[in-house]
Coordinates of C-alpha atoms and ligand atoms in Angstrom, one line a residue:
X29 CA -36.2 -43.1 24.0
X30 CA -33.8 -41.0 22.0
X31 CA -34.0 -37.3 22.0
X32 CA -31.5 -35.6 20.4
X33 CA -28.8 -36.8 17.7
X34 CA -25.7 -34.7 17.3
X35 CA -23.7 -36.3 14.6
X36 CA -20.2 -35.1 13.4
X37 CA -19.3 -36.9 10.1
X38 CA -15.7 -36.3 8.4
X39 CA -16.3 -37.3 4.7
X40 CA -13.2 -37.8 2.5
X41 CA -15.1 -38.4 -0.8
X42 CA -11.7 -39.3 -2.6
X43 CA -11.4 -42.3 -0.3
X44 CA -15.3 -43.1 0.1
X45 CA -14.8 -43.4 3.7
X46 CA -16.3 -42.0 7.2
X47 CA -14.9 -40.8 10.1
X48 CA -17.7 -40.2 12.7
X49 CA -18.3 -38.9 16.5
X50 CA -22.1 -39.3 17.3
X51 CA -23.2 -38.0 20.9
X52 CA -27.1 -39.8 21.5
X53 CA -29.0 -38.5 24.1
X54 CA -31.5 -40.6 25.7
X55 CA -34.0 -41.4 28.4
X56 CA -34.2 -45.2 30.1
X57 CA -38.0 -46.1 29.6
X58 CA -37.4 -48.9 31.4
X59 CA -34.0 -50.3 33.9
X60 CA -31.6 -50.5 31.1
X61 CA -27.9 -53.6 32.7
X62 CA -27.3 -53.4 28.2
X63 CA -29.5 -51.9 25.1
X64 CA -29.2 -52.2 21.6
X65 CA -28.7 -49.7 18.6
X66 CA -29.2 -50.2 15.0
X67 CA -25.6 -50.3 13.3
X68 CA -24.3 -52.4 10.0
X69 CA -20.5 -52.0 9.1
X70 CA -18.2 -49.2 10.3
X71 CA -15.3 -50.3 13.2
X72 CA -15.9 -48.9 16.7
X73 CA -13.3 -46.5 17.3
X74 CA -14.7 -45.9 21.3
X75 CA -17.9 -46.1 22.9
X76 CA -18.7 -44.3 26.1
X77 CA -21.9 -44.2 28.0
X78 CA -22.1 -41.0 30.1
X79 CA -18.6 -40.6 29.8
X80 CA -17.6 -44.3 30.9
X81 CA -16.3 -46.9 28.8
X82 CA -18.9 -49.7 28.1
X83 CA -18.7 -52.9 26.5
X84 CA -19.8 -54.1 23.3
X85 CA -20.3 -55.8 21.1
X86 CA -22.0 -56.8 17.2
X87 CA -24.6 -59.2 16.6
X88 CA -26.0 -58.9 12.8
X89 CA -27.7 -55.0 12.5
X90 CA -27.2 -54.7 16.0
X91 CA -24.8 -52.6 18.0
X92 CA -25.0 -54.2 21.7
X93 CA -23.7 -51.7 24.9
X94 CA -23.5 -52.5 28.2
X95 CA -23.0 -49.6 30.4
X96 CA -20.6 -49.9 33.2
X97 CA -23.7 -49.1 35.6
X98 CA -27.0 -49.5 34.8
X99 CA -29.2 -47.1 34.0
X100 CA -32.7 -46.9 35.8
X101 CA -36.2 -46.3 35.1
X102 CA -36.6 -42.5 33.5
X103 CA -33.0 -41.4 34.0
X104 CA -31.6 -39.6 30.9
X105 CA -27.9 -40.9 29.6
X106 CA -25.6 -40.3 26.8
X107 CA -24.0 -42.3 24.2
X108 CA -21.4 -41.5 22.7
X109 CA -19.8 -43.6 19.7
X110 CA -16.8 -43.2 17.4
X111 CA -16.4 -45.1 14.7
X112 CA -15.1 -45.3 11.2
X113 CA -15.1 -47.5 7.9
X114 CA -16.8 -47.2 4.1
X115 CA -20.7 -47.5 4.0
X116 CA -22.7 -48.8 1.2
X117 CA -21.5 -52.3 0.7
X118 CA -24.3 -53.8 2.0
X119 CA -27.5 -53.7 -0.2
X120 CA -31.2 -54.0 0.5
X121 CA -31.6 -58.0 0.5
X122 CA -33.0 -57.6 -3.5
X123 CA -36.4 -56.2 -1.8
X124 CA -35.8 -52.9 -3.4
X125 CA -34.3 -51.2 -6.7
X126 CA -31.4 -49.5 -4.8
X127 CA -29.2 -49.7 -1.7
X128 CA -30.4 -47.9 1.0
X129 CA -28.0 -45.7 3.6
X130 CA -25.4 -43.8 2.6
X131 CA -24.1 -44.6 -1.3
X132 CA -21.1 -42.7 -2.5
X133 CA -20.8 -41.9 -6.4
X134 CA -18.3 -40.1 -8.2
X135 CA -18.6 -37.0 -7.6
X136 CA -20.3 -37.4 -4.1
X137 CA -22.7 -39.0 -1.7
X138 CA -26.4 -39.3 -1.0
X139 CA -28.1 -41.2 1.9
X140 CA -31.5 -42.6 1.1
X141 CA -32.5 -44.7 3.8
X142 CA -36.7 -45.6 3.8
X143 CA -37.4 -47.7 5.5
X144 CA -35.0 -48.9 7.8
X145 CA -31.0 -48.0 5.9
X146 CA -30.1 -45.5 8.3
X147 CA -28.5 -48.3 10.7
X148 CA -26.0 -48.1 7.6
X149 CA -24.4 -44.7 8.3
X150 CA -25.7 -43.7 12.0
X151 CA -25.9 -45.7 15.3
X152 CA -29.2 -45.1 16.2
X153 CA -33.1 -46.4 17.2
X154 CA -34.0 -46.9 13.8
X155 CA -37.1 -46.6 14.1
X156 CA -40.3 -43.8 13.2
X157 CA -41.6 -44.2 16.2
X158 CA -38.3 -42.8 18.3
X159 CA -38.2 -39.5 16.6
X160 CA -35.7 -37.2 17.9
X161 CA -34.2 -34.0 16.7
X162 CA -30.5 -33.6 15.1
X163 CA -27.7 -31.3 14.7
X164 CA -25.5 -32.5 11.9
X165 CA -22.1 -31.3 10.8
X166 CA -20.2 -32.4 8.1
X167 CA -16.8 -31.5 6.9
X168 CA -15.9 -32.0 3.3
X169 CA -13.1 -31.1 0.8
X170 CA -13.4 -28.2 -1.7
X171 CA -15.2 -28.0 -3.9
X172 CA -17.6 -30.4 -1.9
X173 CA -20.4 -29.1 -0.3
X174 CA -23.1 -30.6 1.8
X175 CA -26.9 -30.4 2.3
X176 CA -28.7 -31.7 5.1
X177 CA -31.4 -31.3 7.0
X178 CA -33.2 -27.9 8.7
X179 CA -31.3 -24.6 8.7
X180 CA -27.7 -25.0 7.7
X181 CA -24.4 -22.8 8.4
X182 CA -21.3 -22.6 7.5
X183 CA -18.0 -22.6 9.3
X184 CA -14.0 -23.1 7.9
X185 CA -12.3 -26.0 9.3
X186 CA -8.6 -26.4 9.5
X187 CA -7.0 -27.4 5.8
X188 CA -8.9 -25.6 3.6
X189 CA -12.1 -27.5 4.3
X190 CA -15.6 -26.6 5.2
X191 CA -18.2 -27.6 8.0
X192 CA -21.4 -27.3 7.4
X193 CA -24.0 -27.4 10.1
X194 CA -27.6 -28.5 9.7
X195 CA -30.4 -27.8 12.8
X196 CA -33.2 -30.4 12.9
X197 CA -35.3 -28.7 15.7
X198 CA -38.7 -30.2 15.4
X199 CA -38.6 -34.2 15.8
X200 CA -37.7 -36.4 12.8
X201 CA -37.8 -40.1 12.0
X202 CA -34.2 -41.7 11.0
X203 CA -35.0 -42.5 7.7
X204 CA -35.8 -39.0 7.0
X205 CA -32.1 -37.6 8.1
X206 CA -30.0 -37.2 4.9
X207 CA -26.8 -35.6 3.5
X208 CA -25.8 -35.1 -0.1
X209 CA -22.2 -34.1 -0.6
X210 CA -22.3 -32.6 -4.4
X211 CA -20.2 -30.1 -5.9
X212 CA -23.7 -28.0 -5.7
X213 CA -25.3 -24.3 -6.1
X214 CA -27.8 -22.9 -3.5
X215 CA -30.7 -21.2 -4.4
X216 CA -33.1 -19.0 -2.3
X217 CA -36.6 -19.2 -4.2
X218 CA -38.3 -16.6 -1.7
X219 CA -40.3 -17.2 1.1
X220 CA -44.2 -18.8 0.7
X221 CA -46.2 -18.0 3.8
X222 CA -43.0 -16.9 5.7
X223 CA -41.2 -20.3 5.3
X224 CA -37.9 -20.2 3.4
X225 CA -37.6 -22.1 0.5
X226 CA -33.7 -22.9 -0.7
X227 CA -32.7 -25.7 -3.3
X228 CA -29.6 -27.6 -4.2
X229 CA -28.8 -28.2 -7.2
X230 CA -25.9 -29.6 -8.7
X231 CA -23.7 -26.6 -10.3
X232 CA -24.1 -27.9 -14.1
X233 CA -27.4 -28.3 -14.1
X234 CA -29.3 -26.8 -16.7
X235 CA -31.7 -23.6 -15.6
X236 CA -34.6 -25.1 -17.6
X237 CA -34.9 -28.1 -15.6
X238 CA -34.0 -26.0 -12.5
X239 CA -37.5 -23.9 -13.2
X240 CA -39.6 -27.1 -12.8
X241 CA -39.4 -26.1 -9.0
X242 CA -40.7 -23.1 -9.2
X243 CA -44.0 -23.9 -8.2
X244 CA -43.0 -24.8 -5.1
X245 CA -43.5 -22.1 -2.9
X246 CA -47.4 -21.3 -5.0
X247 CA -47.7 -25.5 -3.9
X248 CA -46.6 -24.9 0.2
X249 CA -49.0 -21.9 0.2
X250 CA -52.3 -24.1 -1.1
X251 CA -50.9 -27.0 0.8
X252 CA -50.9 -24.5 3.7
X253 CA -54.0 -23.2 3.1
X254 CA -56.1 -26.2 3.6
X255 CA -53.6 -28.1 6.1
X256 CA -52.6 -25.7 8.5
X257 CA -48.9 -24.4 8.9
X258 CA -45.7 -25.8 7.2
X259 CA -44.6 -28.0 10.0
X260 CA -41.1 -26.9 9.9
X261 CA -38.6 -24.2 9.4
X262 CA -37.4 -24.0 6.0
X263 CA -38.3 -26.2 2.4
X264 CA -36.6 -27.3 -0.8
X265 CA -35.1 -30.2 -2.9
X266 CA -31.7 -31.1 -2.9
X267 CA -30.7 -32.9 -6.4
X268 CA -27.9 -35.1 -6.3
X269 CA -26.1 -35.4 -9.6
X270 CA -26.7 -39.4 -10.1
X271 CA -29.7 -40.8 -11.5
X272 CA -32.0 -42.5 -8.9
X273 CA -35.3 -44.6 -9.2
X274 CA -37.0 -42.7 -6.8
X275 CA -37.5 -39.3 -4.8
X276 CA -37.5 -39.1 -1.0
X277 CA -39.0 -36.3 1.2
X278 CA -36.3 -36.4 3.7
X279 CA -37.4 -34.0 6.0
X280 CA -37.6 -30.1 5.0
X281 CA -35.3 -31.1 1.5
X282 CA -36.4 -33.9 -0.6
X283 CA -34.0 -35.8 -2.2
X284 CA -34.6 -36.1 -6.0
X285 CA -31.3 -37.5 -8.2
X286 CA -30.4 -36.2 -12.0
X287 CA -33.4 -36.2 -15.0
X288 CA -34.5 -34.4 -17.5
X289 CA -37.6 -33.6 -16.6
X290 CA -39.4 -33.2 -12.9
X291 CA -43.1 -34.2 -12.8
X292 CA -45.0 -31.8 -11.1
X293 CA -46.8 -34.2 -9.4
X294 CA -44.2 -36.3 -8.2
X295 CA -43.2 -32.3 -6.6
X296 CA -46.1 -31.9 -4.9
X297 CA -46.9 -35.5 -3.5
X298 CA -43.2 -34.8 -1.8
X299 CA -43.9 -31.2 -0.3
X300 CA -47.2 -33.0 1.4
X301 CA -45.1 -35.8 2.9
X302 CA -43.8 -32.9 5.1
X303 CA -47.1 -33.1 6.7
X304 CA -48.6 -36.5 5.8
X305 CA -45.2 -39.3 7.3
X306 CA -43.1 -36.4 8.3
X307 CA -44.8 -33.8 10.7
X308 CA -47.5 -37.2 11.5
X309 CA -45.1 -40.7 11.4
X310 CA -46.3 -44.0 11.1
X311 CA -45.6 -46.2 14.6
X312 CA -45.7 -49.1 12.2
X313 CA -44.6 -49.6 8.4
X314 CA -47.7 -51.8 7.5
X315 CA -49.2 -48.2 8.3
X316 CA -47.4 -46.8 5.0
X317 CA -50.8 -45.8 3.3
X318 CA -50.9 -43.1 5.7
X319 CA -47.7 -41.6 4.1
X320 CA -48.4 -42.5 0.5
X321 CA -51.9 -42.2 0.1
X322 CA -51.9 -38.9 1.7
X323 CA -49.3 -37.6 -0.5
X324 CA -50.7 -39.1 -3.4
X325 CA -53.9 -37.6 -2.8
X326 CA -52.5 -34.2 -1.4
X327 CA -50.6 -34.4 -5.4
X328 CA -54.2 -34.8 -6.7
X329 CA -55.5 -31.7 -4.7
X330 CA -53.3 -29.8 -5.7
X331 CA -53.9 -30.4 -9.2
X332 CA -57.9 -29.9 -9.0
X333 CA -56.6 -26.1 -7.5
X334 CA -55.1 -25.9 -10.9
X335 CA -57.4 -27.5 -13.0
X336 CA -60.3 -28.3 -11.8
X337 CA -62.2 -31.5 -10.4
X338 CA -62.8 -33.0 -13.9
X339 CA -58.9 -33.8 -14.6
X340 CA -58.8 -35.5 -11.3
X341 CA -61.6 -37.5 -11.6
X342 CA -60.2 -38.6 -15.1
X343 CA -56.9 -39.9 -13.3
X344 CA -58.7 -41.6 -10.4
X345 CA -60.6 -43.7 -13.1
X346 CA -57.5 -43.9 -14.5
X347 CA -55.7 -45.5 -11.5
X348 CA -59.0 -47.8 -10.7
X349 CA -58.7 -49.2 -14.5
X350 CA -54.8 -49.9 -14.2
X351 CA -55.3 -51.3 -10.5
X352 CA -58.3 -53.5 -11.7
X353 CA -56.5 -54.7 -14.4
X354 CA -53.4 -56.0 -12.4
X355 CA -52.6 -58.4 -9.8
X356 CA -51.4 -55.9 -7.8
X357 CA -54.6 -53.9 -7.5
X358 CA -56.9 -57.0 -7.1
X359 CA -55.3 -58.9 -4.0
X360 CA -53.1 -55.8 -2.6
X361 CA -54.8 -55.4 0.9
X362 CA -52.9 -51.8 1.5
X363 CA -53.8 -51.6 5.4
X364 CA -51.5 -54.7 5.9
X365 CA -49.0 -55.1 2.7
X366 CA -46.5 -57.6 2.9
X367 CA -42.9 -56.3 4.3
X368 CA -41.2 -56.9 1.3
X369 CA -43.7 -54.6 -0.8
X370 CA -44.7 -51.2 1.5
X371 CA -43.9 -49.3 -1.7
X372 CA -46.5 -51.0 -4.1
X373 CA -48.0 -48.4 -6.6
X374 CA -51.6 -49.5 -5.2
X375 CA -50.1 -48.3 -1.5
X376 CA -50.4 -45.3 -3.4
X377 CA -53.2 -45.3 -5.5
X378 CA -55.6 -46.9 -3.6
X379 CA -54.7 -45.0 -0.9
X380 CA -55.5 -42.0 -2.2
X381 CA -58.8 -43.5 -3.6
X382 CA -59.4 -44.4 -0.1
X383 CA -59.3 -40.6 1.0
X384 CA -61.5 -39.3 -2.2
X385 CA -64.1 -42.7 -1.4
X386 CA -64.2 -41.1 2.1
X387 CA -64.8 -37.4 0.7
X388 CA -67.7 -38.7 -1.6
X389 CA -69.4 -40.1 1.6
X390 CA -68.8 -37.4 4.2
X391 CA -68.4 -34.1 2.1
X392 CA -65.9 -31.6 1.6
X393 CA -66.6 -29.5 4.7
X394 CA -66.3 -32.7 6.4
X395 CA -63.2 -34.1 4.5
X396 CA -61.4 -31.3 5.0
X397 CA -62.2 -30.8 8.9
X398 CA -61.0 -34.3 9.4
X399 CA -57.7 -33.5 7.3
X400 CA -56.9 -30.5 9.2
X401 CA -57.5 -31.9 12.6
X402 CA -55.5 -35.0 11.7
X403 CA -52.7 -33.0 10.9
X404 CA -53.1 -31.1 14.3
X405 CA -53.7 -33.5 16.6
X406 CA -50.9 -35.8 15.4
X407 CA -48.4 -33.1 14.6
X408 CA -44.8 -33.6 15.6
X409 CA -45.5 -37.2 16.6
X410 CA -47.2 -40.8 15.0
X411 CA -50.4 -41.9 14.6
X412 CA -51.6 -45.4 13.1
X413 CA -54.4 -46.7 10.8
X414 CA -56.6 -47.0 13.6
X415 CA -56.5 -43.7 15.2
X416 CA -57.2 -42.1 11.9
X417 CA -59.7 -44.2 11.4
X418 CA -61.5 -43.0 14.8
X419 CA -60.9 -39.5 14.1
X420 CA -62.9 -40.0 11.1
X421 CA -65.7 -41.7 13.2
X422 CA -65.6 -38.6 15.8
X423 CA -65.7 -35.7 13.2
X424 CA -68.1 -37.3 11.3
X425 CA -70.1 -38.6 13.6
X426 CA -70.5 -41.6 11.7
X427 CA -69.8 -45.5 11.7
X428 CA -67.6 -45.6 8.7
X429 CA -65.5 -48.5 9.6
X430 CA -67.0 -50.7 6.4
X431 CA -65.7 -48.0 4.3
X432 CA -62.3 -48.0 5.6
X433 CA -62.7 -52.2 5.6
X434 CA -63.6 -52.8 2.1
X435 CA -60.6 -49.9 1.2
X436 CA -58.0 -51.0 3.2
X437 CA -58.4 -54.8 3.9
X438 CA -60.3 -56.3 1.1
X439 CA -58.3 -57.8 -1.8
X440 CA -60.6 -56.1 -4.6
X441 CA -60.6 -52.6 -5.5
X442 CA -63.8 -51.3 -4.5
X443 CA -66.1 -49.4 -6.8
X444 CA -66.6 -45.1 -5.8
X445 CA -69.2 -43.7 -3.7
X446 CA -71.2 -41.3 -6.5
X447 CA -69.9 -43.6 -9.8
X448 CA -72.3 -44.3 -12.0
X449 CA -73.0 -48.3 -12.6
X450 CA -70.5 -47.8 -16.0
X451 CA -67.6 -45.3 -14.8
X452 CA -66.9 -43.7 -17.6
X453 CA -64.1 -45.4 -19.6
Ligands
LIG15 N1 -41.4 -42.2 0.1 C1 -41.0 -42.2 -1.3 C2 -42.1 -41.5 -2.1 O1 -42.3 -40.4 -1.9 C3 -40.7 -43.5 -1.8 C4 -39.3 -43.9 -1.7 C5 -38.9 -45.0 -2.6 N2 -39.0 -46.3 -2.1 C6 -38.5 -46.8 -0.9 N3 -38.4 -48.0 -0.7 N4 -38.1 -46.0 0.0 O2 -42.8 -42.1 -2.8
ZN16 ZN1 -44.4 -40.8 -1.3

């Protein structure tokens, strides 16, 4: 059971190559003679546990130690592991679009590692249900600068070069850890609610495309308003300057890469993963509705604030057509997707149909009782399928478990609560 990451990462971007010291601290759940970590690539400089030696050894993603005593049942130990090599030659078995891990470019790195990539930078449980919390520093050449997780500072290191220091107090997931190294411009955009907002954004990058975060901070206060506090410290985006297929809410800054234009939407559904897969983690990835479907819908919410119900209505028919229409939407059981398709679009349609199927029967007063007490009962730690599915049961005080059946374990779309016979399209 880890508890605390501190990770110290030398980046020569020139080079594309790592030099890394990575202290874990960690208690023994059970007698540990040997565990594992997660770890692809990289050569072991040392490995010490509590300050002794140990052996190891590699056996595919696996980093195997054994300590030279054992540790017992509940006794806290440290790790501490040195290593050094190039990351990103290994790519994600043609499962999805883009490596995951950390990927230099010219110009830089990112590290994008949902589900399971972080192995492929940092020794560690890679796993959401061993959260921990992380100090990272990170010392780069000028004109490099980095952006990482939490509250960052700033220190001179020897040669001209810079340290920068990122805090991760509250618990995080590994795949939400990230560092982009950028030549890149920091903007404060106020405060919403008290919580800092600061962006990164590459230094040419036009001020045009630049404003289509400025919503951001009017988005954390409505998401606030009917969620319950920002779960963390500070907010934001970090763009790197490459083009990527996707965007990632990597804990307090969500990765976005290079476009011309940013979909307010895809904004929003990232700010609510703050709450909904990173404040609340899954314990198991077949549990990945919980994360998109929530955002998703959290993206729809916050467009009926703007607009009104009738827009939202429109796209959830919309969604319904396009999913009933499609393989996809007609056999995808989204409480149990296969492995090699979590990220299905009706993961995240239909799980955000689930959620407004579930506000048609209960209610809003209801709905938005069980959303706020989800997000405060699980905060800081992971919840699954099934314990939001009693929640529901408890506020409600109904049996809804058909509901949640028929939505999450059927292979057909069902048909909304309150449609007419002909929905109208
Ligand atoms: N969680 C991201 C989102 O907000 C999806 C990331 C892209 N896909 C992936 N395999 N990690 O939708
Ligand atoms: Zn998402």
């Amino acid at each position: 059971d880890v508890h605390s990451y501190a990770v110290d990462l030398d980046v020569d971007v020139a080079a594309r190559r790592l030099q890394a010291d990575v202290t874990i601290s960690a208690v023994a759940s059970q007698p540990l003679a040997a565990f594992n970590l997660d770890m692809e690539g990289f050569d072991i400089v040392s490995l010490e546990v509590d300050g002794q030696p140990a052996q190891t050894s590699r056996l595919a993603g696996e980093l195997q130690i054994a300590p030279a005593d054992p540790i017992g049942q509940g006794e806290a130990f440290t790790v501490h592991v040195s290593y050094a090599g190039s990351p990103g030659g290994l790519q994600a078995d043609g499962l999805l679009p883009f490596a995951l891990g950390w990927q230099f470019f010219d110009g830089g790195a990112y590290v994008a590692s949902e589900p399971d990539g972080t192995s492929r930078w940092l020794p560690s449980n890679d796993h959401p249900l061993d959260k921990a919390t992380y100090v990272l520093r990170v010392t780069v050449d000028e004109p490099y600068d980095a952006a990482c997780n939490g509250l960052r500072s700033e220190t001179t290191a020897p040669e001209g070069r810079r340290t920068f220091v990122c805090e991760m107090p509250q618990p995080m997931a590994t795949y939400l850890a990230t560092v982009v190294i950028a030549d890149l411009e920091l903007e404060h955009a106020g405060t919403a609610a008290g919580v800092p907002i600061r962006n990164y954004f590459p230094a040419d990058m036009p001020r045009t495309a630049r404003q289509e975060f400025d919503r951001t901070g009017e988005m954390l206060e409505y998401f606030t308003s009917i969620l319950g506090a920002y779960p963390f410290d500070a907010y934001g985006v970090v763009v790197a300057p490459i083009e990527l297929p996707f965007a990632l809410e990597t804990q307090t800054l969500t990765l976005f890469g290079i476009a011309d234009h940013y979909d307010e939407g895809t904004i929003a559904h990232e700010l609510a993963h703050q709450w909904f897969g990173n404040s609340i983690s899954l314990s198991r990835w077949q549990d990945i509705w919980l994360n998109e479907g929530f955002a998703t819908y959290a993206s729809l919410l916050w467009f009926e604030h703007r607009f009104g119900a009738e827009p939202v209505d429109t796209e959830i028919h919309a969604m319904y057509r396009v999913l009933m229409d499609s393989n996809d939407g007609q056999t995808m059981r989204i409480g149990a997707p296969p492995a090699d398709d979590l990220f299905n679009r009706a993961v995240y349609w239909r799980g955000a149909m689930t959620l407004h199927a579930l506000r048609q029967e209960v209610g809003d007063p209801l709905f938005f009782q069980i959303l706020r007490t989800y997000v405060e009962r699980f905060r800081y730690g992971n919840a699954t399928t099934d314990d939001f599915i009693a929640l529901v049961q408890e506020i409600s005080a109904r049996d809804l478990r058909a509901l949640f059946d028929a939505w999450l374990f059927q292979e057909k779309v069902p048909f909304m609560p309150g449609w007419g016979a002909e929905p109208g399209f």
